[in-house]
Every structure is written in C-alpha cells, then in structure tokens.
Short mmCIF file of C-alpha atoms in Angstrom, two decimals:
data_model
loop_
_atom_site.label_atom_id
_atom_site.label_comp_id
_atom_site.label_asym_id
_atom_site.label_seq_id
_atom_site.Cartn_x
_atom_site.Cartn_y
_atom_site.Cartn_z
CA UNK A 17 19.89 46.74 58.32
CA UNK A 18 17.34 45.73 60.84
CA UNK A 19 18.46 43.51 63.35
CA UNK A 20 17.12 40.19 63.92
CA UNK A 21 17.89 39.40 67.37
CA UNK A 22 16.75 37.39 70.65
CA UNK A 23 16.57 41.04 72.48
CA UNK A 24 13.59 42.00 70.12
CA UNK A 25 11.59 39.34 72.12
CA UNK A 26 12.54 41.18 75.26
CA UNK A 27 14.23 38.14 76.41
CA UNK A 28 18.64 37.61 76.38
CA UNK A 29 19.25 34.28 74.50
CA UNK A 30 22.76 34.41 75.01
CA UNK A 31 23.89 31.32 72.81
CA UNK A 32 21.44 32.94 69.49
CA UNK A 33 23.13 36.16 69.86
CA UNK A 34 26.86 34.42 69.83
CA UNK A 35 26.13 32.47 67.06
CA UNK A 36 24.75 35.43 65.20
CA UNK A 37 27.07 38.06 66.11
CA UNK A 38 30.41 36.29 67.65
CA UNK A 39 33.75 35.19 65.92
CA UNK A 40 32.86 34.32 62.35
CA UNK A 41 34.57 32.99 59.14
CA UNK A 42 33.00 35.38 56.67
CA UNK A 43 32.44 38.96 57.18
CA UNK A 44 29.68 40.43 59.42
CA UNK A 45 26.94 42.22 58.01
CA UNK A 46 26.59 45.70 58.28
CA UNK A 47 24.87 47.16 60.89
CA UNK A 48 23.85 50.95 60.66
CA UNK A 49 24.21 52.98 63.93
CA UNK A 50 20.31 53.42 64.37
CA UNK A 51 19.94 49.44 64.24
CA UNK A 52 23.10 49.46 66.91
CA UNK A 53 21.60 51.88 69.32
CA UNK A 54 18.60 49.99 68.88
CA UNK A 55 19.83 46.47 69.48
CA UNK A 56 21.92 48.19 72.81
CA UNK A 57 18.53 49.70 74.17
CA UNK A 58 16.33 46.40 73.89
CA UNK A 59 19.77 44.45 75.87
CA UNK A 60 19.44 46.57 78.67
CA UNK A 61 15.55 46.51 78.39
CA UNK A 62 15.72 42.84 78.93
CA UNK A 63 18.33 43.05 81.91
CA UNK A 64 16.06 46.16 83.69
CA UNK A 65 15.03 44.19 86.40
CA UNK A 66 18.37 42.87 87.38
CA UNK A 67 20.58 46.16 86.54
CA UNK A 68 18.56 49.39 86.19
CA UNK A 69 20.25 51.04 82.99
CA UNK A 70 19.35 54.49 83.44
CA UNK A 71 16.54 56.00 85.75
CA UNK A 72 14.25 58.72 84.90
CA UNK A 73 16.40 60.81 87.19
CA UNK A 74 19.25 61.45 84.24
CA UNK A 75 19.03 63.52 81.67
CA UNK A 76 17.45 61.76 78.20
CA UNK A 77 20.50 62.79 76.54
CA UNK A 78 22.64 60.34 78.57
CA UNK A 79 20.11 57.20 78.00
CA UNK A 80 21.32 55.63 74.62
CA UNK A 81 24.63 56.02 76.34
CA UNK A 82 24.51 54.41 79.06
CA UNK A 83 22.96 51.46 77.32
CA UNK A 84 25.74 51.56 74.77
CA UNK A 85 28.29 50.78 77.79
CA UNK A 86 25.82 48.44 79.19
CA UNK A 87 25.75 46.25 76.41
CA UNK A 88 29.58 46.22 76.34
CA UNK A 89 29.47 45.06 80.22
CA UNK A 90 26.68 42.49 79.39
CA UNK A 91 28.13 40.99 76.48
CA UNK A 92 31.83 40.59 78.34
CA UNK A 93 30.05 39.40 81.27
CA UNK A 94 28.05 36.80 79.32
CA UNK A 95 31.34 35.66 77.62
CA UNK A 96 32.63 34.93 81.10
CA UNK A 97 29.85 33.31 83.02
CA UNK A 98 27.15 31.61 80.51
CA UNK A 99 29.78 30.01 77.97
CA UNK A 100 30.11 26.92 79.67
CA UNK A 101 33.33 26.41 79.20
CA UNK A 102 36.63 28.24 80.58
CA UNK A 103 39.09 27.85 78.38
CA UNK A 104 36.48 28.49 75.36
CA UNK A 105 35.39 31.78 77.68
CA UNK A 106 39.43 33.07 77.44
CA UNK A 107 39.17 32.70 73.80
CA UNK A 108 35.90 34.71 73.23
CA UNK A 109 37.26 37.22 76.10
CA UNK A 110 40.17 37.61 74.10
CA UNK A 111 38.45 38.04 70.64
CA UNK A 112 36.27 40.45 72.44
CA UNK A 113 39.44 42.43 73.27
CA UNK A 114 40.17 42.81 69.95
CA UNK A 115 36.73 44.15 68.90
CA UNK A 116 37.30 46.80 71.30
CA UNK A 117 40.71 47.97 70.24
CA UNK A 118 39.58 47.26 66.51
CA UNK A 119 36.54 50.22 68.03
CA UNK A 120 38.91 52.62 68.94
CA UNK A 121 41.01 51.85 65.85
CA UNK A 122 38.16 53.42 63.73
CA UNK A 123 36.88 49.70 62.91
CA UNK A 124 33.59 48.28 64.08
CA UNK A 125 31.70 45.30 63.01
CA UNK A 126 29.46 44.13 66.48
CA UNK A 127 26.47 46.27 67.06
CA UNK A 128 27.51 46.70 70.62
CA UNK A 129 31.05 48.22 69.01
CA UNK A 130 28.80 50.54 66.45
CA UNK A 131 27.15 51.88 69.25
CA UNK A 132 29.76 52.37 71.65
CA UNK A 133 32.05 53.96 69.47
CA UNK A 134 29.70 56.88 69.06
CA UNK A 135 29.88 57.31 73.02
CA UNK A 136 33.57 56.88 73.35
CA UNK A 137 34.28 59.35 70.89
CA UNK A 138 32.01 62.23 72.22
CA UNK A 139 32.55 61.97 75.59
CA UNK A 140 36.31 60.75 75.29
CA UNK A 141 36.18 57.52 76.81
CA UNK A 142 39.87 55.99 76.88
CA UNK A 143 40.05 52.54 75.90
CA UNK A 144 41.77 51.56 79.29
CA UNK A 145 38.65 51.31 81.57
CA UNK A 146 36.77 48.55 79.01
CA UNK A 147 40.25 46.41 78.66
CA UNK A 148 40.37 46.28 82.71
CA UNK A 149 36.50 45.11 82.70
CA UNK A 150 37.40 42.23 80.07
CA UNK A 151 41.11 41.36 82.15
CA UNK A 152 38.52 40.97 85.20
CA UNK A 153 36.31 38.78 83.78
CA UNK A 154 39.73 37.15 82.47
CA UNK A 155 40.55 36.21 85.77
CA UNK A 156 37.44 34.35 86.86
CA UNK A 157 38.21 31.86 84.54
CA UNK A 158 41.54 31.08 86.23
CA UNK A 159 41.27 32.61 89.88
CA UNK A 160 38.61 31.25 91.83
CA UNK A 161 39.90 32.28 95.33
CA UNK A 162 42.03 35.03 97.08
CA UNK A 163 44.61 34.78 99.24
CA UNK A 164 44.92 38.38 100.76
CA UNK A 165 42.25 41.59 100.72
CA UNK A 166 44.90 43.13 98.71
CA UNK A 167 44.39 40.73 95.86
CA UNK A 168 40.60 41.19 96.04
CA UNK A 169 41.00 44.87 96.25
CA UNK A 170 42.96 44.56 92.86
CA UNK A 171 40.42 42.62 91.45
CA UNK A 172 37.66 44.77 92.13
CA UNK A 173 40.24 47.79 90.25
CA UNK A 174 39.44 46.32 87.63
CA UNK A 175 35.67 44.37 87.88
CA UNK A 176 33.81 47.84 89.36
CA UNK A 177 36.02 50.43 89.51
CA UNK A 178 36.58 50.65 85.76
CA UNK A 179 32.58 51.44 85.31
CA UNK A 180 32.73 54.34 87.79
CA UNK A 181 35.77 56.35 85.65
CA UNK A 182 33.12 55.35 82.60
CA UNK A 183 30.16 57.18 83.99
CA UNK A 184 32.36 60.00 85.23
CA UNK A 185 33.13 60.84 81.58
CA UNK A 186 29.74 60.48 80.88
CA UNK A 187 28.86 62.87 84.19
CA UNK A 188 31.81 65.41 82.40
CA UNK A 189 33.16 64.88 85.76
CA UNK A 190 36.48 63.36 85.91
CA UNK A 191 39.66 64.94 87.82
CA UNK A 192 41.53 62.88 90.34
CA UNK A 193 39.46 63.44 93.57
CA UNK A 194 36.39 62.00 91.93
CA UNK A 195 37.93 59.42 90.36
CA UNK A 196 39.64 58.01 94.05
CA UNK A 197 36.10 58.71 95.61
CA UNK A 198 34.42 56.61 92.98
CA UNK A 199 36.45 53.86 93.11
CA UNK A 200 36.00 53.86 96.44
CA UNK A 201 31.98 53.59 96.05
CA UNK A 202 32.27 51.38 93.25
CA UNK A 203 34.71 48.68 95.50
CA UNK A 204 32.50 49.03 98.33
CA UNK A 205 29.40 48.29 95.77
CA UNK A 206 31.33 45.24 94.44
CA UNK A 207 32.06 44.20 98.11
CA UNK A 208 28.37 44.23 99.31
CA UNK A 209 27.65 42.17 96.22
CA UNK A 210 29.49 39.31 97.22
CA UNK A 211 28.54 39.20 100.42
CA UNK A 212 25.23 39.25 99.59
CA UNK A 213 26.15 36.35 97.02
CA UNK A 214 28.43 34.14 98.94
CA UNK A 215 26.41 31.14 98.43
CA UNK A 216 25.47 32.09 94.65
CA UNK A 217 29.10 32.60 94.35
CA UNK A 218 30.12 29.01 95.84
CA UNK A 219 27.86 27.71 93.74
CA UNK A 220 29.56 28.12 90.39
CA UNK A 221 33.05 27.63 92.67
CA UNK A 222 33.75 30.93 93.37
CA UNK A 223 34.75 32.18 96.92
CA UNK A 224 35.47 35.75 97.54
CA UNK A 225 35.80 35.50 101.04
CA UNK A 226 39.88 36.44 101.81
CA UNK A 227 41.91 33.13 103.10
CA UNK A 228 43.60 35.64 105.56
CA UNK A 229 40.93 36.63 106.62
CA UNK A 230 38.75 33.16 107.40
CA UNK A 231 41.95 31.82 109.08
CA UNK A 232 41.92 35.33 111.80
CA UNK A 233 38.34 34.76 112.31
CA UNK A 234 39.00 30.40 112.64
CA UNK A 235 36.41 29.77 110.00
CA UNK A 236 37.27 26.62 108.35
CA UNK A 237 37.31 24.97 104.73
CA UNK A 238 35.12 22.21 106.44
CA UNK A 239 32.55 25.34 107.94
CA UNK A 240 32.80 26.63 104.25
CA UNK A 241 31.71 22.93 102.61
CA UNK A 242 29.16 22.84 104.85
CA UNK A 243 27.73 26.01 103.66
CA UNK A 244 26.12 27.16 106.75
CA UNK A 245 26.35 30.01 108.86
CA UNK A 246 28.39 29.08 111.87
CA UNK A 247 29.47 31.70 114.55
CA UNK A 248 32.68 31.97 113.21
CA UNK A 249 31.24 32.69 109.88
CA UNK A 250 28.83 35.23 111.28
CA UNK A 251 31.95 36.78 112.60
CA UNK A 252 33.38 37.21 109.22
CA UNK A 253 30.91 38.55 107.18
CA UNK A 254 29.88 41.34 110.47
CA UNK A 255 33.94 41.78 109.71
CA UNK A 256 33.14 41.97 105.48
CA UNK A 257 30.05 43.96 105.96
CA UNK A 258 32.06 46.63 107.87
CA UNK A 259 34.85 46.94 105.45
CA UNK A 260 32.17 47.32 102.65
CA UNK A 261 30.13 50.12 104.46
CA UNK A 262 33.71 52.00 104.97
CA UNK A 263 34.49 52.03 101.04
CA UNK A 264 31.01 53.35 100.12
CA UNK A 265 30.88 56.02 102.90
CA UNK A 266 34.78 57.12 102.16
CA UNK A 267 33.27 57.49 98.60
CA UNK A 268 30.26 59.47 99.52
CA UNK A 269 31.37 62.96 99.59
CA UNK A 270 31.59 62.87 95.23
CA UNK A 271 28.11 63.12 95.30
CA UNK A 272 27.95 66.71 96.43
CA UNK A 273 31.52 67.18 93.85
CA UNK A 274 28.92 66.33 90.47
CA UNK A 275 26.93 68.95 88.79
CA UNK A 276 23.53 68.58 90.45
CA UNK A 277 21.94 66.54 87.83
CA UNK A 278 23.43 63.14 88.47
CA UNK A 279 23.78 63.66 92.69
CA UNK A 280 20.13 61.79 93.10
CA UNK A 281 21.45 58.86 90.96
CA UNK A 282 24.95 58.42 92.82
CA UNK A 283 23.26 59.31 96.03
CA UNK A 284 21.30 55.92 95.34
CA UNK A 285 24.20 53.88 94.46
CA UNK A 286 25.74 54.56 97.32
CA UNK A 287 22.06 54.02 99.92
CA UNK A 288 21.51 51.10 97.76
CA UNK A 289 24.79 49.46 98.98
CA UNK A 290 24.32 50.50 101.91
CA UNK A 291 21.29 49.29 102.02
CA UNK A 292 22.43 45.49 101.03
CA UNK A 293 24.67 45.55 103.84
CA UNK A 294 21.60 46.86 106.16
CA UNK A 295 19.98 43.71 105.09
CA UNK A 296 22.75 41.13 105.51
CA UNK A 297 22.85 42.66 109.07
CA UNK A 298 19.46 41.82 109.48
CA UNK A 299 19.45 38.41 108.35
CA UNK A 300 22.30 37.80 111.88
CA UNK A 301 25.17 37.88 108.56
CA UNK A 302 22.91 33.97 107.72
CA UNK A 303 23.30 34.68 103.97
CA UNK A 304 24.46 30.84 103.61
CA UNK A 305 20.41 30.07 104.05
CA UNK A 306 18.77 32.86 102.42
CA UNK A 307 20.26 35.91 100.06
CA UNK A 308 19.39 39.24 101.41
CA UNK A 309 17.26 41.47 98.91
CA UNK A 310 16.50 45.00 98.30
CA UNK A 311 12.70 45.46 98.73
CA UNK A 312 10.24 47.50 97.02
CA UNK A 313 9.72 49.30 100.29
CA UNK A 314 13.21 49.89 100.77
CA UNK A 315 13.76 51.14 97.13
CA UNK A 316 10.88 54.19 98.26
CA UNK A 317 12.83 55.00 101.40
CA UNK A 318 16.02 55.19 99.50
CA UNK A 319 14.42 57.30 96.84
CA UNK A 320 12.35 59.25 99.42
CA UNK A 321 16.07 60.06 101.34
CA UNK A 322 18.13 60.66 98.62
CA UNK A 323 15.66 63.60 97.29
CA UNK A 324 15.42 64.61 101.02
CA UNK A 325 19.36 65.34 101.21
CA UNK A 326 19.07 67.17 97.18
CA UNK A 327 16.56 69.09 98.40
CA UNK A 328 18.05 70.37 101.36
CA UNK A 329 21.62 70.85 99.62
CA UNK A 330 19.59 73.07 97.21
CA UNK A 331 18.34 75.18 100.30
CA UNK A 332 21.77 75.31 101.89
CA UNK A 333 20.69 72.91 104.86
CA UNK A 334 22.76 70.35 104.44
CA UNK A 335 26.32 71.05 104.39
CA UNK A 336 28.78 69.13 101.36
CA UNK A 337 30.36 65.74 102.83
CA UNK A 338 33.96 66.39 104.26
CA UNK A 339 36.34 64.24 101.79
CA UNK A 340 38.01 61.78 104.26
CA UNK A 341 42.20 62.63 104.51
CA UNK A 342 43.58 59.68 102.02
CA UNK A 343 44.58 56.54 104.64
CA UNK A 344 42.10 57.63 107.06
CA UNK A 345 39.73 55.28 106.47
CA UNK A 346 39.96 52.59 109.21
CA UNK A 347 40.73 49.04 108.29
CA UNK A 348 38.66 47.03 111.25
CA UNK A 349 40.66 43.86 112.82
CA UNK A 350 37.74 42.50 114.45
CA UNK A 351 34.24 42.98 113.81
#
C-alpha cells in the first residue's frame, strides 16, 4: 500500500501518525517494504535540519539504512517527549518494546518495524542496543535528576551509546576497542548536548547537571531557580565542558580504526562536539541566557578540517591517534 502520512507533507505531525499507526484494536494494514523505506526516508527528511541522517560523505548503500534506525530513534523519542503525558508515555514506550521484539521475532506490523527489520537482519543488528534506547527514554519519565556522574554516565549507556554500537554494525566495524572508543564519543556527544541545553532541559523539568557535583562547586537550588549564570554556575559548566571534551577526545582515535569510508563522517561527530563545547566556552559557560549554536561558518571549518586530516592520513602525514591506556583519562576536580 501507499502510505498516507503527515511525513509526505514534509512536516512530523506526531499525534496523526500515532493515531494512524500506534496501538490499535483491529489489525494494521499492510505495509509493503518499498512503502516502509519510503515512509522512513520522508521522517528523517523532515527532521534534516535538526539531525542530519546521512551526509553525502557515506556510501548510498548505507542511506535507506540509516533512516530505517532513525525512524526507530524518532518514533521512541517522540513517545517520550511530545505525548503529553508520563504515565501514558510508559505505556506507548512499553508497547513500542514489544513491536521491536515482535521485529526480531519475524513479526512486523509498523512501517518503521518493516523497514528496520530489513537492516537488522543484513547487517546483524542485536536487538539489545534498540531495548537500551527505549529503557532510556523509560527513565525520563520517572528520573528527572541525578544524584552522582556515575548515574548520568549510566544513563547516557543507554540514551547515546546504544546508537554508536548501531552504526558500527552498519560501518562492519564492531570488535571491542571500537565499541569502548565509541561509547566514549557518543557519551561525550550526549554530554555537550546538555550543556548546551541546560535551560531547554529545565524547561520541561529536567536537570542533568550532577547534585554532587553543584554542591563541590556551591551552586545552589536557589542559583538553579533563578536560572541565571552565576559564578558558581560558570564554574560548573567550565567543570562539565571539560569532562565532555575528555570523552570525545578519549574516543577519537576509532576514527583512524574504520575503513576509510566513514573516517570523514566520525571525524565530524567528534569536531562537531567539540565544537559545541568551543561555543559554550565562548559564551563565558552563560548558556542560562542564550543556547550556544553551531554556525554555518563553523560547519565549513569543521568540514574543511576533517578532509584536511583524511587527506593527509591518505599521504602518510598524519600519524593514527594513540588509543588512550583504559583509566587514563583524567577525571578533573576543579575546572
């Protein structure tokens, strides 16, 4: 069948699409997997601007797929954030657990599901990765602050870690060593994104920022109401921003461990982090009064860089990253 769905308009309304494709009393209709790669590609169309998919960097081959895993993200994410209501968002989470084992069980009904399944099974996805992204967003209906670093760190195992081990398998690339150094990118990734967020984040009642660590740094729940950026504040995020830029450079060195077509694309995952966290600095760590971005101009001088370093690794003058010795990455006190 041909679908009929907000994404055709090139715009994401989410409640249309879970009316027309959530839990249901009577069957589904069938969707054929041409109409499911197709409904997958126009999702991530819609979110381009917000998440690029796929750039013209990878290989064509690897395009419907990564919008196949997109759409999974997008749909669980959605479930979380835009239902309106937690304990309605656990449900949905949890019927959208089921989907996904009911995928790898050889039964699909969701487009998203008919789609995906043909990427899981040729590049031999394991189901695990997927049910940590949906426990994640899980959690934010429930936990909306963290004690320790350590329980942050374990959240982000399973909100951005899980989608590095996914592109991995799509890379072919997976053994141990990568896997450590991309969770390490992908945590530092997550990181930068909620510091750059931390008054986005407050605003739905959210706060990533680590109790332990506000308290060594004296910044206050009254500071925090206030939403400004105090010194003590400023001294906590300098603090954030440096733990951040330590994950994504520990994870660095896996760009020169992929086969040469994907190193431009991870190189700019990592420089666009990096780059967020370049900005924040910028900005005196102020993010309370205005949310660092990524410019245009920026995007061309991480582009510009990250072909700079290919090229030279292709002419032998720049040498492969040393892999840091596990534990050696410092864990800064004070900023």
């Amino acid at each position: 069948m041909k679908l009929s769905s907000g994404a055709t308009r090139m715009s994401w309304d989410f409640p249309r699409e879970l009316e027309m494709w959530g839990p249901r009393l009577e069957p589904a209709p069938a969707v054929s997997p041409e109409a499911a790669r197709e409904y997958c590609r126009l999702l991530a169309a819609t979110h381009y601007e917000n998440f690029p998919v796929v750039t013209r960097l990878l290989p064509r081959r690897l395009h419907q797929h990564f919008f196949n895993v997109y759409a999974f993200c997008r749909w669980a994410d959605d479930l979380g954030d835009e239902v309106g209501d937690r304990e309605r968002s656990r449900e949905l989470l949890g019927w959208w657990r089921g989907e996904l084992r009911a995928c790898y069980d050889g039964q699909t009904r969701h487009p998203v599901f008919v789609a995906l399944r043909e990427t899981v099974g040729e590049f031999e996805i394991p189901c695990q990765p997927f049910e940590d992204l949906v426990s994640a967003f899980e959690q934010d209906q429930w936990k909306h602050a963290y004690e320790t670093f350590d329980e942050l760190r374990d959240y982000c195992r399973r909100s951005a870690d899980p989608v590095g081990r996914i592109v991995l398998h799509l890379f072919r690339a997976v053994d141990d060593e990568n896997t450590a150094l991309s969770n390490s990118i992908c945590t530092g990734l997550q990181l930068a994104n909620f510091w750059q967020d931390v008054a986005r984040d407050a605003a739905i009642g959210r706060k990533y920022l680590p109790e332990e660590d506000c308290r060594r740094f004296g910044y206050t729940a009254e500071e925090y109401a206030r939403e400004s950026s105090t010194d003590n504040f400023r001294k906590l995020l300098a603090f954030e921003v440096a733990r951040a830029r330590d994950f994504l450079e520990a994870g660095r060195p896996l760009v020169d461990r992929l086969p040469r077509a994907f190193q431009i694309d991870m190189e700019l995952f990592v420089r666009g982090g990096l780059c967020i966290l370049r900005r924040i600095e910028k900005l005196g760590f102020r993010v309370w009064e205005t949310r660092p971005k990524v410019t245009r101009w920026d995007l061309c001088k991480l582009f510009a860089g990250a072909w700079c370093r290919q090229a030279g690794r292709r002419l032998g003058l720049v040498a492969p990253r040393a892999i840091p010795e596990r534990g050696a990455r410092s864990e800064r006190v004070s900023p």
